[in-house]
Coordinates of C-alpha atoms and ligand atoms in Angstrom, one line a residue:
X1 CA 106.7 -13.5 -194.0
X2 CA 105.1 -12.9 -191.0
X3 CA 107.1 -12.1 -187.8
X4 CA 106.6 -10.5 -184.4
X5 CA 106.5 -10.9 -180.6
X6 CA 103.5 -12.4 -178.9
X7 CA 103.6 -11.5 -175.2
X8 CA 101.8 -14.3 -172.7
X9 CA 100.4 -12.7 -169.7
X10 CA 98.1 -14.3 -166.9
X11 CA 98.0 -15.3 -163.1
X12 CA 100.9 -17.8 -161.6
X13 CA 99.9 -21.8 -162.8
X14 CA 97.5 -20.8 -165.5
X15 CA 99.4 -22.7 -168.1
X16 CA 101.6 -20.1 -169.7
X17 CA 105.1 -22.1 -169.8
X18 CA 103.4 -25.8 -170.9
X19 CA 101.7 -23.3 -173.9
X20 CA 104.9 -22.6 -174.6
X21 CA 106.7 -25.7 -174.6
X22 CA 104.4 -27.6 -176.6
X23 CA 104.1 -25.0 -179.3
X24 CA 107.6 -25.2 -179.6
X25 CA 108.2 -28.7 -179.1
X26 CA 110.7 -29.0 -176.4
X27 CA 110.8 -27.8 -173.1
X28 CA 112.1 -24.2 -172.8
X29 CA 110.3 -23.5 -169.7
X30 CA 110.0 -25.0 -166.7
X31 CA 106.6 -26.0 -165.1
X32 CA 105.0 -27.2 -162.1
X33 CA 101.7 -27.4 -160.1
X34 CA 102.9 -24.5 -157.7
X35 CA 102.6 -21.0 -158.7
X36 CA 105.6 -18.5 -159.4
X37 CA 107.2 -21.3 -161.2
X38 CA 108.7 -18.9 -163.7
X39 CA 110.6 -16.3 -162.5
X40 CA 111.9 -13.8 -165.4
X41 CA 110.7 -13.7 -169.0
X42 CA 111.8 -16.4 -171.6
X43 CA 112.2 -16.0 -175.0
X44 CA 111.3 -19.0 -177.5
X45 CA 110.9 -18.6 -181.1
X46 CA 108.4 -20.9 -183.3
X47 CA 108.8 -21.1 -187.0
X48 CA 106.7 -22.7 -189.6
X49 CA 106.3 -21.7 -193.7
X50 CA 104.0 -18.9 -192.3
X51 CA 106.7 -17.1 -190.6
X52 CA 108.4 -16.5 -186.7
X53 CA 106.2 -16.0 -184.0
X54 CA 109.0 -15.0 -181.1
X55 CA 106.8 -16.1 -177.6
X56 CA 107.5 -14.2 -174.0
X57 CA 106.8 -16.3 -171.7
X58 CA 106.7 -14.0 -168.4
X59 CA 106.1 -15.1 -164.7
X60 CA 102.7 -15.1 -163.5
X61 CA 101.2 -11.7 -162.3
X62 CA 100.9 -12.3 -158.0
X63 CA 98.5 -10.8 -155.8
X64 CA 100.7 -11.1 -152.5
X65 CA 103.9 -9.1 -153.0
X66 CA 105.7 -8.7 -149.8
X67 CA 108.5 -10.3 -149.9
X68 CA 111.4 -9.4 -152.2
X69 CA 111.2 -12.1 -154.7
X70 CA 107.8 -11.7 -155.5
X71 CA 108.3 -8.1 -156.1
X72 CA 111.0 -8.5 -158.4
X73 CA 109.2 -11.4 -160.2
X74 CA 106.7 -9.4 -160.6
X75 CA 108.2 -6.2 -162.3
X76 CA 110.2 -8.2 -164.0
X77 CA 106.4 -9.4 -165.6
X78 CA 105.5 -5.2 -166.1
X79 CA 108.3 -4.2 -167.0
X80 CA 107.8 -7.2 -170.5
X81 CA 104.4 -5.4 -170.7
X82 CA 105.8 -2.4 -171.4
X83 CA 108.4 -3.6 -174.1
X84 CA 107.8 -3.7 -177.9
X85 CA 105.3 -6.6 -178.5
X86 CA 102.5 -7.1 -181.3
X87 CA 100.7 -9.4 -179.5
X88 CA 99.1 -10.2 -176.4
X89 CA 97.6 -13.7 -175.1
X90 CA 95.9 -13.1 -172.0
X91 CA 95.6 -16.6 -170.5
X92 CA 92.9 -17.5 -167.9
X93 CA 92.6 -21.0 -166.4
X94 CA 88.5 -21.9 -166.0
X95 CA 89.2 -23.9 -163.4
X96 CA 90.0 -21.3 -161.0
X97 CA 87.5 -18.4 -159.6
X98 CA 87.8 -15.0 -160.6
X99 CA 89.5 -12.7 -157.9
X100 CA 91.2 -9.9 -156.8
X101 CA 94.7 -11.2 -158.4
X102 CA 92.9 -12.0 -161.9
X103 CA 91.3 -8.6 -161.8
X104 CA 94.9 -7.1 -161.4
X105 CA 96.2 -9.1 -164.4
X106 CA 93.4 -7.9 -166.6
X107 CA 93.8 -4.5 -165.4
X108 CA 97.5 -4.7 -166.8
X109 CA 96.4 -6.6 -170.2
X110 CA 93.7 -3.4 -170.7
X111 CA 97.1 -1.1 -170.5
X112 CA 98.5 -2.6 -173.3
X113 CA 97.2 -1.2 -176.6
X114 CA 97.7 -4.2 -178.5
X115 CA 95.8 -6.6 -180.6
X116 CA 95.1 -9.5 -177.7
X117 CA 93.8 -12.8 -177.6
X118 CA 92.0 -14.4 -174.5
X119 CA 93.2 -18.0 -173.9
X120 CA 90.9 -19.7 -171.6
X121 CA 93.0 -22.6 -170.7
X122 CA 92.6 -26.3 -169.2
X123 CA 89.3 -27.1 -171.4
X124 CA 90.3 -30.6 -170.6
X125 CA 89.8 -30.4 -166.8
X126 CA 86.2 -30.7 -165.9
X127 CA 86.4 -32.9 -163.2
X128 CA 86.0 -30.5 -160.3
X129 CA 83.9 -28.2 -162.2
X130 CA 84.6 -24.7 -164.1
X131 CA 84.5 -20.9 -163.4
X132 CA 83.6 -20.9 -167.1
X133 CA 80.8 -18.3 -166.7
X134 CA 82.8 -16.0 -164.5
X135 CA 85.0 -15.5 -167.1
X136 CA 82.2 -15.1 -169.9
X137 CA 82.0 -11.1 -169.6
X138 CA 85.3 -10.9 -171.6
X139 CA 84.0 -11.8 -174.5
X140 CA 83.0 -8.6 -175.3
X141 CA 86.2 -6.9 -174.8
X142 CA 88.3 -9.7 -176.5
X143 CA 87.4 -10.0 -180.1
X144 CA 89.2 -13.5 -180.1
X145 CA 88.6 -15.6 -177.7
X146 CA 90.2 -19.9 -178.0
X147 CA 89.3 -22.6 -175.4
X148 CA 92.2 -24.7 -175.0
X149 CA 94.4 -27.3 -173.7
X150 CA 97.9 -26.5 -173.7
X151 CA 98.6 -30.1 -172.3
X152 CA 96.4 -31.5 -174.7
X153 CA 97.7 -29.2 -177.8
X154 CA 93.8 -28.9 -178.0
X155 CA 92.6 -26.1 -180.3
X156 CA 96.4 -24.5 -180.8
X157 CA 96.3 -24.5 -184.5
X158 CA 93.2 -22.0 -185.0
X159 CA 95.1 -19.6 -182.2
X160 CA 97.9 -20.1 -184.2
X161 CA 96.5 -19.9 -187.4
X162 CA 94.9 -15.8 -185.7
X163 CA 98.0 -15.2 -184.1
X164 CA 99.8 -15.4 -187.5
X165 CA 96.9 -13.2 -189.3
X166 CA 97.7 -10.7 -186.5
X167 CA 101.2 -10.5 -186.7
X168 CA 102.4 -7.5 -189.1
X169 CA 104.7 -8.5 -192.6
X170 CA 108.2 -8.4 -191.8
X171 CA 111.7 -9.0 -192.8
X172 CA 113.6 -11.0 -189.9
X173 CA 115.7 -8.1 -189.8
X174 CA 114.0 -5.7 -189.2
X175 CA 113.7 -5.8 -185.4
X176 CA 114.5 -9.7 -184.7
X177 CA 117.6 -11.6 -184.7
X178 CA 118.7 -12.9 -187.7
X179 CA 119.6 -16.2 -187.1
X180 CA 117.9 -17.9 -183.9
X181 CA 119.9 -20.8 -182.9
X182 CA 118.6 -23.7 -181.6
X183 CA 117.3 -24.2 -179.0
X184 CA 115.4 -21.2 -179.6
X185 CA 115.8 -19.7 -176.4
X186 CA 117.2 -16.9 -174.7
X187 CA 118.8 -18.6 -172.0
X188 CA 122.5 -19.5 -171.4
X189 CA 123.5 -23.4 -170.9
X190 CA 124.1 -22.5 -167.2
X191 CA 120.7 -20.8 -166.5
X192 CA 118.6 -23.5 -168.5
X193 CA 120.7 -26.2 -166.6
X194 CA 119.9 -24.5 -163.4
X195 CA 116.2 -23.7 -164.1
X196 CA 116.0 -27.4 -164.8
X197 CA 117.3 -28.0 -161.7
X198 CA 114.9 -25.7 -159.8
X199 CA 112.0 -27.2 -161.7
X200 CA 112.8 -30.7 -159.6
X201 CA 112.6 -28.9 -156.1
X202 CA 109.1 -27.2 -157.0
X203 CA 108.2 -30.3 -158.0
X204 CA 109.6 -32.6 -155.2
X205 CA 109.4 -30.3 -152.1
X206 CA 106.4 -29.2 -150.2
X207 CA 104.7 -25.7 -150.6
X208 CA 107.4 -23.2 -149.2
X209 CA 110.7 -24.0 -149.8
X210 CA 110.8 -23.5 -153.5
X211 CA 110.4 -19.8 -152.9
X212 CA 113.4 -20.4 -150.5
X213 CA 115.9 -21.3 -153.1
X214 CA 117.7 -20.3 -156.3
X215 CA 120.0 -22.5 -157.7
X216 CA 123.6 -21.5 -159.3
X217 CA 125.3 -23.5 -161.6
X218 CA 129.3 -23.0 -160.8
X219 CA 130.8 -25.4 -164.2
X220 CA 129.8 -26.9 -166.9
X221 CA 133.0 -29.1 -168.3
X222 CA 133.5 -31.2 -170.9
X223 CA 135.4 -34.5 -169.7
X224 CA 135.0 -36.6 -172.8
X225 CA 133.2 -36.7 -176.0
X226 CA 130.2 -38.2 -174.4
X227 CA 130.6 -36.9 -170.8
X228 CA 129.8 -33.6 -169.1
X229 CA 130.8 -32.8 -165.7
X230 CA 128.6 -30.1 -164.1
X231 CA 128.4 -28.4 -160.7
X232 CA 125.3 -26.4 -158.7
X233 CA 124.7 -25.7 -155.7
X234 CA 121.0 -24.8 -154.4
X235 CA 121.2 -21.7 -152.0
X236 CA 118.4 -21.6 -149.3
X237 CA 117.7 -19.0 -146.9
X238 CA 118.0 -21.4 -143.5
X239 CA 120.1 -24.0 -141.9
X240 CA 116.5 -26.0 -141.7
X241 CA 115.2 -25.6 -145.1
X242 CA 118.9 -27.0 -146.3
X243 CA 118.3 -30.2 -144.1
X244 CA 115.0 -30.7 -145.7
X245 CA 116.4 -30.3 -149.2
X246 CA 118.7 -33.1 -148.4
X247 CA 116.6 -35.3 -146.3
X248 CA 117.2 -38.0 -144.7
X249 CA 120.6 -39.7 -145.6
X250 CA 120.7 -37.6 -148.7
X251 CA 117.6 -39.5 -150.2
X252 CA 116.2 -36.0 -151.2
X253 CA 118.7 -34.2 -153.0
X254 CA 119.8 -37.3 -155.0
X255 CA 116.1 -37.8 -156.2
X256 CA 115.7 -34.5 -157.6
X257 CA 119.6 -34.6 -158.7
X258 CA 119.1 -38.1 -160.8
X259 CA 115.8 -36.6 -162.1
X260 CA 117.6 -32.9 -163.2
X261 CA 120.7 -35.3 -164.5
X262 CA 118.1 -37.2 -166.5
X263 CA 116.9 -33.7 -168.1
X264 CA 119.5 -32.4 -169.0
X265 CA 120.9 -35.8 -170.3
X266 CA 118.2 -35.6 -173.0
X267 CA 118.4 -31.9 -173.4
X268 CA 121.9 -32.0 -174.3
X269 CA 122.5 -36.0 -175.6
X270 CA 125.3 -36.2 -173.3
X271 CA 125.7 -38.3 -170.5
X272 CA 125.9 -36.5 -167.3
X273 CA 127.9 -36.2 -164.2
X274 CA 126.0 -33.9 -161.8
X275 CA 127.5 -32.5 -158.6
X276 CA 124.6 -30.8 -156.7
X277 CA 125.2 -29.7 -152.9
X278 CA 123.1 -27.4 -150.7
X279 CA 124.5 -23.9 -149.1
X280 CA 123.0 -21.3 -146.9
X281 CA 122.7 -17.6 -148.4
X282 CA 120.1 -15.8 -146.7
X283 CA 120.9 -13.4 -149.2
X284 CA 120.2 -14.7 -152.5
X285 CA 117.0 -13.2 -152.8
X286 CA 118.5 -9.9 -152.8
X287 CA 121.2 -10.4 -154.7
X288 CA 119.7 -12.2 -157.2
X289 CA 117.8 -10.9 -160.2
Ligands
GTP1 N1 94.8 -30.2 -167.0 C1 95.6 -29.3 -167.5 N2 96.7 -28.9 -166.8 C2 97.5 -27.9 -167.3 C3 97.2 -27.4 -168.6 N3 98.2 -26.5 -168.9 C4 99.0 -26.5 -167.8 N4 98.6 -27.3 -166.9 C5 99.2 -27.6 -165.6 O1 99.1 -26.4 -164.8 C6 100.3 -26.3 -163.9 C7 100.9 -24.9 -164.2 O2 101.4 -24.9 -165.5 P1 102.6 -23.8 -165.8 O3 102.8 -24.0 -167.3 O4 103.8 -24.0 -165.0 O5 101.8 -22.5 -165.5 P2 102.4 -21.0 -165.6 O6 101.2 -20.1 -166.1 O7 103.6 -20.9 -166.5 O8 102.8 -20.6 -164.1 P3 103.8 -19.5 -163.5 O9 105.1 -19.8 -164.2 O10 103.9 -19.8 -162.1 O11 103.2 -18.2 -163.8 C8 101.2 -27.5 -164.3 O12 101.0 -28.5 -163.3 C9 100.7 -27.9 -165.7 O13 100.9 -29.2 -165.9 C10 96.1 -27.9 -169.4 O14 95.8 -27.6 -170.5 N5 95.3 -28.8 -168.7
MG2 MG1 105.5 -20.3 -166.1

């Protein structure tokens, strides 16, 4: 059987998380339109009759890295490069222009001495044109090149199909757990329940507070059979980013509540009771990670 690590590098938003989500069928990764949506590396497994292809999913390789986050997002992205993997997908997204950040991301794929893969991703979004040609010179370095559509599941099976020639013969034991257990992820209940939660305010607040937040979740408690009782908080920075991610008579922070509550409903087939408040901790970002 075949088995190994497969290692997904590229820029923030090129489509790295929704690859790995739809390869593996359920959301293990959050996603959004913003970048830095993913913030530490994720573990999913895939299996098929071929073997175990175990994906990293790592946050997206930023050009600006002043503040504190950012730079621990982003080693947390090196350090992954540096750990055992067999595989390398370097995504790109043709929809974007080439630039200084995407030449930094290639300079850290050419480190790593490892069978890789170029993924030019988004083949479905034409309308407002392509950087297709810019990309075009990496041909030559990158034996394999797929155009896809990780959305779309367009053209996955072929990668798949090379992914699996270029993973090495193994026994699950040798270097992989044994036993994955479902969901096939390396995240605890409380930090999927919270990254689920931090998925809604990418997607439901404007373009800085999401990199003003974290979100803790305090309990997770079984009332019933059929009921779970959970509690989070989101911690912001500032008194004013707090009011905004309540809004106006609370309208804010029960929208992206109801729609976290709904996730994690059909994540866990339970019906949920979700207590989510906002706090001030200007120091989460330090603390954190
Ligand atoms: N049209 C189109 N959009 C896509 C495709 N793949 C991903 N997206 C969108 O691109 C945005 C970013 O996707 P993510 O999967 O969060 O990107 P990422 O590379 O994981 O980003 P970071 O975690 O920030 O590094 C989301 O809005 C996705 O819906 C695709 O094949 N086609
Ligand atoms: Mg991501």
């Amino acid at each position: 059987m075949k088995n190994g690590t497969v290692l997904l590098v590229g820029r923030p938003n090129v489509g790295k998380s929704t690859f790995v989500n739809n390869v593996i069928g359920q959301k293990v990764a959050i996603t959004s339109p913003k970048p830095q949506t993913t913030r530490f590396p994720i573990q999913a497994y895939y299996e098929d009759e071929r073997g175990t292809i175990y994906f990293v999913d790592t946050p997206g390789i930023f050009d600006r890295v002043k503040d504190t986050l950012s730079k621990k997002i982003n080693n947390q992205t090196l350090d992954a490069t540096h750990s055992n993997v067999d595989v390398v997908i370097y995504m790109v997204d043709h929809t974007r222009r080439r630039d200084f950040e995407e030449g930094k991301v290639l300079g850290i794929v050419r480190k790593i001495n490892k069978p890789k893969i170029l993924v030019i991703n988004k083949m479905d979004k034409q309308d407002e044109g392509t950087f297709l040609p810019q990309y075009e010179f990496l041909r030559e370095e990158f034996p394999d090149v797929f155009i896809i559509s990780a959305i779309n599941k367009t053209h996955v099976k072929p990668l798949l199909e090379r992914i699996f020639e270029l993973l090495p013969e193994r026994t699950e034991t040798d270097e992989h757990p044994e036993n994955p257990v479902y969901p096939l992820i390396n995240l605890d209940s409380k930090t999927f329940i919270a990254e689920l939660i931090r998925e809604k305010v990418f997607l439901k607040m404007g373009q800085e507070i999401p990199y003003r937040i974290t979100v803790v979740v305090d309990e997770i408690a079984e009332r019933s059979d059929k009921l779970t009782y959970i509690k989070a908080r989101i911690l912001t920075t500032d008194h004013r980013y707090k009011k905004m991610l309540i809004g106006a008579g609370g309208r804010k922070i029960k929208e992206m509540g109801g729609m976290a509550r709904k996730d994690i409903a059909l994540a866990t087939s339970k019906k949920i009771f979700l207590d989510l408040t906002v706090e001030v901790d200007p120091h989460w970002p330090e603390v954190l990670y």
